[in-house]
GROMACS .gro file of C-alpha atoms in nm:
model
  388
    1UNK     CA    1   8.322  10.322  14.779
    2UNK     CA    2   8.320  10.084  14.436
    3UNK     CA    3   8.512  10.253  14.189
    4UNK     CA    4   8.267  10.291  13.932
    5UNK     CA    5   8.075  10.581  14.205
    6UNK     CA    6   8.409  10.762  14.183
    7UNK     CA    7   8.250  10.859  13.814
    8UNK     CA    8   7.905  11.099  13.738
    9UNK     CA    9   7.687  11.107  13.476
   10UNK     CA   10   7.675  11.464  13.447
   11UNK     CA   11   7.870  11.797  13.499
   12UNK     CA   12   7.664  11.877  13.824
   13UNK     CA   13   7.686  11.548  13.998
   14UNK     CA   14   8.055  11.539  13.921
   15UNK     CA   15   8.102  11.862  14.098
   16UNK     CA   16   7.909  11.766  14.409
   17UNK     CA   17   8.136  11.437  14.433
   18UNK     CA   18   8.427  11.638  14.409
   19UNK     CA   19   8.400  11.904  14.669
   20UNK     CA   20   8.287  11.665  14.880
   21UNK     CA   21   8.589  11.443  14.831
   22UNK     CA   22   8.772  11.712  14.866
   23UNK     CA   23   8.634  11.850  15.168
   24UNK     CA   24   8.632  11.501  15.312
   25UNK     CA   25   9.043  11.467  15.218
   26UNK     CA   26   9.090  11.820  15.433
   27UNK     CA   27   9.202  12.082  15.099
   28UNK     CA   28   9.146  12.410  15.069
   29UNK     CA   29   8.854  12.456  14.787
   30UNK     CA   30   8.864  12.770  14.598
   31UNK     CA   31   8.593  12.843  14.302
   32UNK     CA   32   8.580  13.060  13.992
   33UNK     CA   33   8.227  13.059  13.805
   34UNK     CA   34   8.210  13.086  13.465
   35UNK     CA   35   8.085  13.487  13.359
   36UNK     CA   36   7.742  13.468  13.171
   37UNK     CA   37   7.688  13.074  13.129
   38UNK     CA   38   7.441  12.819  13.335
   39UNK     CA   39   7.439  12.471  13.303
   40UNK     CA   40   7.137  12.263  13.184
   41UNK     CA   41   6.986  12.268  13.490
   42UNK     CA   42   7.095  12.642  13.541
   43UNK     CA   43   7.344  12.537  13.784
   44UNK     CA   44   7.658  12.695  13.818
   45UNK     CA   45   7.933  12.633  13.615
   46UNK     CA   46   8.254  12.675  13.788
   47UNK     CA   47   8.620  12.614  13.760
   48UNK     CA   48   8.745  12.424  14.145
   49UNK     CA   49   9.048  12.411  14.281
   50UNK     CA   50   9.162  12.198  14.557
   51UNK     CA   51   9.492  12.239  14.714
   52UNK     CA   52   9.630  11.981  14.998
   53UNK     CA   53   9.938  11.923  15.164
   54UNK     CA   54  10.039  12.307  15.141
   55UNK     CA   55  10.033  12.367  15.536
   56UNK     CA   56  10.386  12.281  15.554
   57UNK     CA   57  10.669  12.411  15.342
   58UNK     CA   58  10.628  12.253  14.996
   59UNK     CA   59  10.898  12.125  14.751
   60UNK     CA   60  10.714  11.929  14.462
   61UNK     CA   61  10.385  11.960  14.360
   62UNK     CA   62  10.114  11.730  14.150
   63UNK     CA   63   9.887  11.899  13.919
   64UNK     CA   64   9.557  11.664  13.812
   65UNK     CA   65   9.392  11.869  13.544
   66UNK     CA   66   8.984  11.729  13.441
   67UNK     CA   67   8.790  11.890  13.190
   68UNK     CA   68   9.023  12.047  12.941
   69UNK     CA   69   8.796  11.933  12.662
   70UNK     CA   70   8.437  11.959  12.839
   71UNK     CA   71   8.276  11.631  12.795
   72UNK     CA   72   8.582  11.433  12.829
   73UNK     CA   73   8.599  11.550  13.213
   74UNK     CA   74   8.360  11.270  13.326
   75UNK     CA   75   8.667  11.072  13.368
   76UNK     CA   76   8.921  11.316  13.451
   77UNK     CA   77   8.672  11.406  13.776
   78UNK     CA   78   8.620  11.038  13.847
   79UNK     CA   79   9.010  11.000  13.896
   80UNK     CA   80   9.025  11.293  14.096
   81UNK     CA   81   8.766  11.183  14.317
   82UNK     CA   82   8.904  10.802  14.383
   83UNK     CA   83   9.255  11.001  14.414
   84UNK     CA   84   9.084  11.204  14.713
   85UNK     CA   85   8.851  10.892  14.842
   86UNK     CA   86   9.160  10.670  14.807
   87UNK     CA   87   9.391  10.906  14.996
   88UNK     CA   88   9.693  10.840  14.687
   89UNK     CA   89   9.805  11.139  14.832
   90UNK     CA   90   9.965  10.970  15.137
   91UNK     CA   91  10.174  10.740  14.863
   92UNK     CA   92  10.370  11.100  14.789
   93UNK     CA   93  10.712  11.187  14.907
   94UNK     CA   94  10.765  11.441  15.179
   95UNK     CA   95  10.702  11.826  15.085
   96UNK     CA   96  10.473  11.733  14.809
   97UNK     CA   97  10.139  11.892  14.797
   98UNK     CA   98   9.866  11.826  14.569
   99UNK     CA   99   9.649  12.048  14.320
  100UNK     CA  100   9.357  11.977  14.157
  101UNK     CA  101   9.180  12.162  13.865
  102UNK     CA  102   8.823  12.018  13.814
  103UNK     CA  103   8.654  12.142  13.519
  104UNK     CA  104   8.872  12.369  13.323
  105UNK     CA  105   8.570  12.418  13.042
  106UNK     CA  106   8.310  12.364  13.251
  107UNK     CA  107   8.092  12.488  12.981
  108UNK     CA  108   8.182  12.181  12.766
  109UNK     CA  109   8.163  11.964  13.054
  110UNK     CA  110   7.814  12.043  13.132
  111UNK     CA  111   7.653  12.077  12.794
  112UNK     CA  112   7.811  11.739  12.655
  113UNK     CA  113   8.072  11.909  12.437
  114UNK     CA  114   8.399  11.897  12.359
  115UNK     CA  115   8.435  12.275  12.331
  116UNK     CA  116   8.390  12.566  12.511
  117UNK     CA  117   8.089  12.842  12.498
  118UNK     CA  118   8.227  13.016  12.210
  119UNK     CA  119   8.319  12.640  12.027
  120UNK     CA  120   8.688  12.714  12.106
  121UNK     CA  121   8.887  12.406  12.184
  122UNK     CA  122   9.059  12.460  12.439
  123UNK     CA  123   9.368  12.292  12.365
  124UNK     CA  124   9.428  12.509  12.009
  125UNK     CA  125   9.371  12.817  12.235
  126UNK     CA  126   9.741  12.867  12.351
  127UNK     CA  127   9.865  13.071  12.047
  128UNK     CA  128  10.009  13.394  12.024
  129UNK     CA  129   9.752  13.576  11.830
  130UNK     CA  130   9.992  13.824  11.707
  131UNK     CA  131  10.192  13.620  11.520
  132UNK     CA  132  10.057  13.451  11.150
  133UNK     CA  133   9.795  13.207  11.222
  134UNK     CA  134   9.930  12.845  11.028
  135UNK     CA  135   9.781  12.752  10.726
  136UNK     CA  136   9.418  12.637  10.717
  137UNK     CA  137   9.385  12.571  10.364
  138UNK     CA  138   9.375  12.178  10.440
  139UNK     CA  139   9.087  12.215  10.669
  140UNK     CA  140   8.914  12.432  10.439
  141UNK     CA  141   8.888  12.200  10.192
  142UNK     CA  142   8.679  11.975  10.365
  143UNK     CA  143   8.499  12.257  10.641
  144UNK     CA  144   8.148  12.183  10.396
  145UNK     CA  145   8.179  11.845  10.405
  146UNK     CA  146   8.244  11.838  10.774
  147UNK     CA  147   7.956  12.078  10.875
  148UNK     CA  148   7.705  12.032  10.559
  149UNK     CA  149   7.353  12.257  10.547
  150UNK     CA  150   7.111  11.922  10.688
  151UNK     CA  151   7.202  11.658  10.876
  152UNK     CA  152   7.000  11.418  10.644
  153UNK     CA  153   6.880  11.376  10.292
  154UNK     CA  154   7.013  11.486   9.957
  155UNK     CA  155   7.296  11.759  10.096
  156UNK     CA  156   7.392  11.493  10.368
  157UNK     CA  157   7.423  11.219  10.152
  158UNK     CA  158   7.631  11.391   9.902
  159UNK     CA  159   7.886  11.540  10.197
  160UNK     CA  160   7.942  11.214  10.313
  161UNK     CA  161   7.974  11.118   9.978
  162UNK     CA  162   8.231  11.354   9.885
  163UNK     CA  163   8.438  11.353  10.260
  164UNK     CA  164   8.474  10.963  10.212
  165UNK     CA  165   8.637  10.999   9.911
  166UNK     CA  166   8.901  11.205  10.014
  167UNK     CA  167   8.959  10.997  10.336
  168UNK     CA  168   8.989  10.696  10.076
  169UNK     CA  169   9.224  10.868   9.923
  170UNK     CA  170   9.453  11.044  10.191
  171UNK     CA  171   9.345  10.777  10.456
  172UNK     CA  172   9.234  10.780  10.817
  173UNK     CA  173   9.630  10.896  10.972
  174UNK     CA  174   9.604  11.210  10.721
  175UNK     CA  175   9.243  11.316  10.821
  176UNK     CA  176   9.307  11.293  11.190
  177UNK     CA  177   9.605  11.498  11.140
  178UNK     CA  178   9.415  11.764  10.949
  179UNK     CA  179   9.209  11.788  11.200
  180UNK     CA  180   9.367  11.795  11.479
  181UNK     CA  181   9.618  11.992  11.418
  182UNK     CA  182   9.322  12.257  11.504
  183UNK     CA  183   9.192  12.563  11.250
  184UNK     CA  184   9.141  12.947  11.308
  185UNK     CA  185   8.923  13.036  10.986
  186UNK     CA  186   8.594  12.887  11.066
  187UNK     CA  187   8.441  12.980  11.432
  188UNK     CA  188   8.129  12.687  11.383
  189UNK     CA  189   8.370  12.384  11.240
  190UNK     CA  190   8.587  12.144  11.395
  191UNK     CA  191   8.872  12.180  11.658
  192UNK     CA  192   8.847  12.582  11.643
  193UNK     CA  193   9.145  12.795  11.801
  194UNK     CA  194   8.988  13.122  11.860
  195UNK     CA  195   9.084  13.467  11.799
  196UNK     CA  196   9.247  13.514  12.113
  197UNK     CA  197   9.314  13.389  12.466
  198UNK     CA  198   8.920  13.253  12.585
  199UNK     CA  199   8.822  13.262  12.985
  200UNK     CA  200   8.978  12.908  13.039
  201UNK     CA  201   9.270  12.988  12.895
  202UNK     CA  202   9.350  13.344  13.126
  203UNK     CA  203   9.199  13.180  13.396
  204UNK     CA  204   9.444  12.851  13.393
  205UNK     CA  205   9.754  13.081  13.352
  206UNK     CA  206   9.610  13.296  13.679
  207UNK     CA  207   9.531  12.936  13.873
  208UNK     CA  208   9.906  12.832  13.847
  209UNK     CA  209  10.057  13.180  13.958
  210UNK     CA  210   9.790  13.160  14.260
  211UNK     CA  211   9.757  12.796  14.386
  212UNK     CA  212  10.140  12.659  14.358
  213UNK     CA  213  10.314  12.739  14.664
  214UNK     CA  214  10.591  12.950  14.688
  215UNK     CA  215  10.916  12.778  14.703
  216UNK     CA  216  10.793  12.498  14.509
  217UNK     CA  217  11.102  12.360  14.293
  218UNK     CA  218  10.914  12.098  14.087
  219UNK     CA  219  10.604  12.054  13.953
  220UNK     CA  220  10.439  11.687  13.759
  221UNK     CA  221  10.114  11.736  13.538
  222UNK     CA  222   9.857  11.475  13.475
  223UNK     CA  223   9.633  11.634  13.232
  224UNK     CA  224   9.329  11.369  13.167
  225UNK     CA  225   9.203  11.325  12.859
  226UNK     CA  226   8.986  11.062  12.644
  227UNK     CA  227   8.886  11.004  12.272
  228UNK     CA  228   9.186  10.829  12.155
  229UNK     CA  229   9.360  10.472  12.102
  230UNK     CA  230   9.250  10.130  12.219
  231UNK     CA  231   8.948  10.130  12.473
  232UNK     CA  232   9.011  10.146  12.817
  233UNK     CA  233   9.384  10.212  12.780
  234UNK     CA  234   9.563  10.533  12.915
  235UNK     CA  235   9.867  10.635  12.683
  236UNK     CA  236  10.094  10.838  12.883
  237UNK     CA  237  10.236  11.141  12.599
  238UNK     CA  238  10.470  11.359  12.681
  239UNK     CA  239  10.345  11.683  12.576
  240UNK     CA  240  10.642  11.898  12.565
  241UNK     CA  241  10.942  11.946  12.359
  242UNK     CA  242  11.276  11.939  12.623
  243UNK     CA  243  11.491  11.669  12.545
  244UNK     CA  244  11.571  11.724  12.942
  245UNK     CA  245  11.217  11.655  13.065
  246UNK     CA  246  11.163  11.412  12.772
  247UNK     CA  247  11.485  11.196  12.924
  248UNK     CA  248  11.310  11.284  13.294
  249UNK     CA  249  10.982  11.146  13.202
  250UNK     CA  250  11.068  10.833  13.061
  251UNK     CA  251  11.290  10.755  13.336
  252UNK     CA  252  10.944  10.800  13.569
  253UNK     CA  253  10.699  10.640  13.281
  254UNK     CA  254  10.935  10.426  13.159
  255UNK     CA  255  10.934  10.293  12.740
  256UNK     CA  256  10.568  10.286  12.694
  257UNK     CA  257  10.563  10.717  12.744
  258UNK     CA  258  10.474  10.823  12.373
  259UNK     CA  259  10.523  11.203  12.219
  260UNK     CA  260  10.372  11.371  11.966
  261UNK     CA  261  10.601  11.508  11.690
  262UNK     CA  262  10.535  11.862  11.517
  263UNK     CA  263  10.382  11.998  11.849
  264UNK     CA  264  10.303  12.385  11.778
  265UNK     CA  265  10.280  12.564  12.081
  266UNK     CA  266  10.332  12.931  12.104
  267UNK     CA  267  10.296  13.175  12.442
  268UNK     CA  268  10.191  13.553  12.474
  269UNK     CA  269  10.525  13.596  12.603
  270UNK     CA  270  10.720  13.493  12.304
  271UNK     CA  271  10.857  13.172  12.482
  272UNK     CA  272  10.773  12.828  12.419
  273UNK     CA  273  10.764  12.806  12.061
  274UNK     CA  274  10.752  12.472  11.875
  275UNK     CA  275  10.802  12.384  11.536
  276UNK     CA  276  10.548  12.302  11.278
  277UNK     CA  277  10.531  12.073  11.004
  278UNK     CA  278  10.658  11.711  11.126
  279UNK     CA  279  10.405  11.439  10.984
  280UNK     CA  280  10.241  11.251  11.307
  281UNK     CA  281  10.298  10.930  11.107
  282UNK     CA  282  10.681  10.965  11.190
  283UNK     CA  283  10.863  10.889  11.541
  284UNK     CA  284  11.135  11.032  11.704
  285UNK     CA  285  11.425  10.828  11.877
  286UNK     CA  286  11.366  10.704  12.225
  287UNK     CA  287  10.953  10.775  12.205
  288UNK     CA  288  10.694  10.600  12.074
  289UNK     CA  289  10.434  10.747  11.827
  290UNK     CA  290  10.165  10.883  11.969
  291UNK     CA  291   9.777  10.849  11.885
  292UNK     CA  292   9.767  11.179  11.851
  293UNK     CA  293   9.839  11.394  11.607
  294UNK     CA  294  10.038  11.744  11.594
  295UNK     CA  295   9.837  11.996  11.731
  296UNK     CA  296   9.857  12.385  11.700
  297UNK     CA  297   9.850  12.603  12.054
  298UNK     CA  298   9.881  12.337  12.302
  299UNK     CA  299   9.770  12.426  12.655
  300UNK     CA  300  10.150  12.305  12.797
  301UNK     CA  301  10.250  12.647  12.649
  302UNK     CA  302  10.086  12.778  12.991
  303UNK     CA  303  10.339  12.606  13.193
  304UNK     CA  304  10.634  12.829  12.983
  305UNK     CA  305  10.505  13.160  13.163
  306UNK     CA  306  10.569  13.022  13.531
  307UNK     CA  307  10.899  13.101  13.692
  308UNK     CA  308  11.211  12.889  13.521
  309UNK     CA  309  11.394  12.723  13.828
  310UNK     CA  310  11.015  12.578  13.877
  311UNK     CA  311  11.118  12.251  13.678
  312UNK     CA  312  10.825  12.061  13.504
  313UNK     CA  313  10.755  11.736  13.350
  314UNK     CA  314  10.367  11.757  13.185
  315UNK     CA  315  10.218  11.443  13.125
  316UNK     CA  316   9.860  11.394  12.911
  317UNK     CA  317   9.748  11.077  12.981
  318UNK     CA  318   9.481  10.996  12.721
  319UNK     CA  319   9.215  10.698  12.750
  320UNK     CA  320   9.058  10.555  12.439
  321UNK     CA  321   8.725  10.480  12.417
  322UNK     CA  322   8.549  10.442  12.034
  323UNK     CA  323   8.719  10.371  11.764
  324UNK     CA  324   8.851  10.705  11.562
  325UNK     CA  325   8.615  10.722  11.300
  326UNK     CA  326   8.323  10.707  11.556
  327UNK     CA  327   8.462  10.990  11.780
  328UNK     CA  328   8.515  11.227  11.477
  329UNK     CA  329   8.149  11.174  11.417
  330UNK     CA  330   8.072  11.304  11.682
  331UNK     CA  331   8.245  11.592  11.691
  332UNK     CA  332   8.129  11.661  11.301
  333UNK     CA  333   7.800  11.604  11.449
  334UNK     CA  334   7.815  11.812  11.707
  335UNK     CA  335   7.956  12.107  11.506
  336UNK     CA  336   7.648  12.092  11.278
  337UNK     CA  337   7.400  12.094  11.548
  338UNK     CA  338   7.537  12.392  11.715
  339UNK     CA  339   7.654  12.595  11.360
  340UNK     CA  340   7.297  12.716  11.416
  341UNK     CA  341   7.226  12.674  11.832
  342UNK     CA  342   6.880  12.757  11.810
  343UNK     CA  343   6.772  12.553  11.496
  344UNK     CA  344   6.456  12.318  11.617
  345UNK     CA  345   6.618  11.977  11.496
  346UNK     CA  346   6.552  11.599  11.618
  347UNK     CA  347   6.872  11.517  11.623
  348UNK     CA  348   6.943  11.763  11.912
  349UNK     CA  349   6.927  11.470  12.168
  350UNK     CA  350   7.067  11.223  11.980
  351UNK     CA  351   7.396  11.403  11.921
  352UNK     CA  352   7.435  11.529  12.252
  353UNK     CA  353   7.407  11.135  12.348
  354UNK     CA  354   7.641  11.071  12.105
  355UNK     CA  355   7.898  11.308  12.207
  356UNK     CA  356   7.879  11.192  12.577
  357UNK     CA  357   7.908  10.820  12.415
  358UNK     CA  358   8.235  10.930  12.236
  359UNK     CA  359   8.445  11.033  12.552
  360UNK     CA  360   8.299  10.871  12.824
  361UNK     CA  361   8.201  10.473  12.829
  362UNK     CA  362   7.936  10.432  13.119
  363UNK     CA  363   8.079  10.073  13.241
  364UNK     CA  364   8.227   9.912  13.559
  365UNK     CA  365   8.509   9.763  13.350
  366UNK     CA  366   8.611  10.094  13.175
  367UNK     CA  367   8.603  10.293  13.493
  368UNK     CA  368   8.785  10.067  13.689
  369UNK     CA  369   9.063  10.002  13.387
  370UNK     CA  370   9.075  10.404  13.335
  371UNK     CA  371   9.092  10.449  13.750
  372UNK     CA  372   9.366  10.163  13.803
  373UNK     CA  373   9.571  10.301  13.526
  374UNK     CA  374   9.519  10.673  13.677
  375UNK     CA  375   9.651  10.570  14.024
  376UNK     CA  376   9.951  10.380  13.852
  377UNK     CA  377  10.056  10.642  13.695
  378UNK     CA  378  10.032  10.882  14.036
  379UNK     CA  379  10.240  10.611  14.206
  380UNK     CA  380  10.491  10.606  13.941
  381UNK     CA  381  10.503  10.998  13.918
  382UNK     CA  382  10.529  10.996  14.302
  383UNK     CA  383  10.805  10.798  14.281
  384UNK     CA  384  10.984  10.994  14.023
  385UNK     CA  385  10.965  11.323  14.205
  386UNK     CA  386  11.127  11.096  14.541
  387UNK     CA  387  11.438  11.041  14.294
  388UNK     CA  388  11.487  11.352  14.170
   0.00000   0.00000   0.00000
């Protein structure tokens, strides 16, 4: 099978390829639709597991997370399909099994979004709620220029006006950081935490206590993402904050693993909690900066409620495909058109394009740079869980 028709145009095909791949590699499928939501098509909108290599006592396992951010799952899925069509799963070591989330917001994945059906990202959902919520004045001083009343003439015009202006003046590093970093005052603007843990979020923490088998010792993440850096490329980040599995990751990644500094990252159970306030500009000895900036209730702060002999080493790997400016276009846009979801606009189509065009380039030559890079990074994570 060509690599490109490892990759789907939409949610639905994507999830046919998979469970067929899946089927056809011999896992054990699981399924967990989404309460209340249909797809375009009303189809089905489902969370899928697959689980392989599990029949025999397991020692390691690899996690391959698509989908954490909707729309940007077109490529996660594609990599988990070649990784079943390809059979990468005979390149790992003895006693390691492998997991597969497809479609974590399958929601955003369907509808061309970025967010999930109550515009939560997903990745600013792991928080605890209890505690004070960071400060959003930042964001709030740009939320109406961001999501302005029209999406053209006068009110438009002078929003675009106005948000320039203070991008001039703070410049692009500062605005991406803003943000980023993710907000909890305003539910219809950009990057939106929540108010508490959202379906995805419960359901990923259930998915790890039910599908890693008991008496695993290790476990390696490969959470796909897209949106950021040079087109094409896959930036491996280490999204954690051990200085242990920091020095164990770049010994599997090697020098070109990145990290983000300032990660916030809270869990319910008190655990896990990063501090706030480094500037993403700045770097931290033996890591490279990151194209991302600092965000606020990362989804690795799932991983701190599993058992803590289970040792793990979480890895995003992000591919870029537009440059910055165009991909936080499209998520302004997108925020506007659904502030009001049942406004009767012309630019419904458009955007919805747009957004898919922001996360997911429809070529041969992306796919197959995004799929090589994918399997390159399984072989070298393979090879790191061999050594110990």
């Amino acid at each position: 099978m060509p690599t490109s028709d490892f990759f789907a145009p939409s949610y639905a095909s994507a999830r046919n390829k998979f469970l067929a791949a899946a089927q056809a590699a011999g896992a054990r499928l699981s399924s967990y639709p989404l309460p209340n939501q249909r797809g375009p098509g009303r189809e089905t909108l489902s969370i899928d597991v697959a689980l392989l290599g599990a029949e025999q006592p397991v020692d390691s396992v690899l996690l391959l997370i698509s989908g954490t951010h909707g729309v940007e799952g077109h490529c996660g899925s594609g990599i988990q399909v070649g990784y079943f069509r390809d059979q990468l799963h005979d390149a790992l070591p003895a006693g390691t099994a492998t997991l597969m989330i497809h479609a974590l917001n399958p929601y955003g994945f369907a509808w061309r979004r970025r967010v999930n059906e109550d515009n939560i990202d997903l990745n600013r959902n792991f928080r605890d709620f209890s505690a004070p919520l960071p400060d959003g004045s930042a964001y709030e001083a740009i939320h109406n220029c961001l999501v302005p009343e029209a999406w053209d003439g006068p009110l438009r015009q002078e929003a675009d006006r106005e948000l320039l202006r203070r991008i001039e003046a703070a410049g692009i590093p500062s605005y991406q950081a803003v943000l980023q970093r993710g907000q909890y005052t305003r539910p219809t603007g950009l990057f939106y935490g929540g108010k508490g843990p959202c379906w995805s979020n419960t359901m990923l923490r259930r998915l790890l206590r039910e599908h890693i088998p008991a008496g695993a010792t290790r476990l390696a993440v490969l959470d796909i993402h897209t949106g950021l850096g040079p087109c094409g490329y896959g930036e491996p980040i280490y999204a954690d904050d051990s200085p242990k599995g920091f020095k164990r990751a770049r010994r599997w990644y090697g020098p070109e693993l990145t990290r983000i500094t300032g990660y916030t990252v809270e869990s319910p159970t008190g655990k896990g909690v990063r501090p706030e306030g480094v500037r993403p500009e700045s770097r931290q000895s033996g890591g490279g900066l990151s194209s991302s900036a600092a965000v606020s209730g990362a989804l690795v702060a799932a991983f701190d409620d599993l058992d803590p002999s289970l040792e793990v080493t979480y890895l995003t790997l992000e591919f870029g495909t537009r440059p910055i400016l165009e991909v936080l276009g499209a998520l302004r846009a997108d925020s506007w058109l659904h502030a009001c979801p049942d406004r009767a606009t012309p630019f419904r189509g458009p955007i919805q394009q747009q957004m898919q065009e922001a996360f997911y380039v429809d070529t041969p030559g992306w796919k197959a740079a995004v799929y090589g890079r994918a399997a390159d990074f399984v072989l070298r994570t393979s090879r790191g869980l061999a050594a110990g």
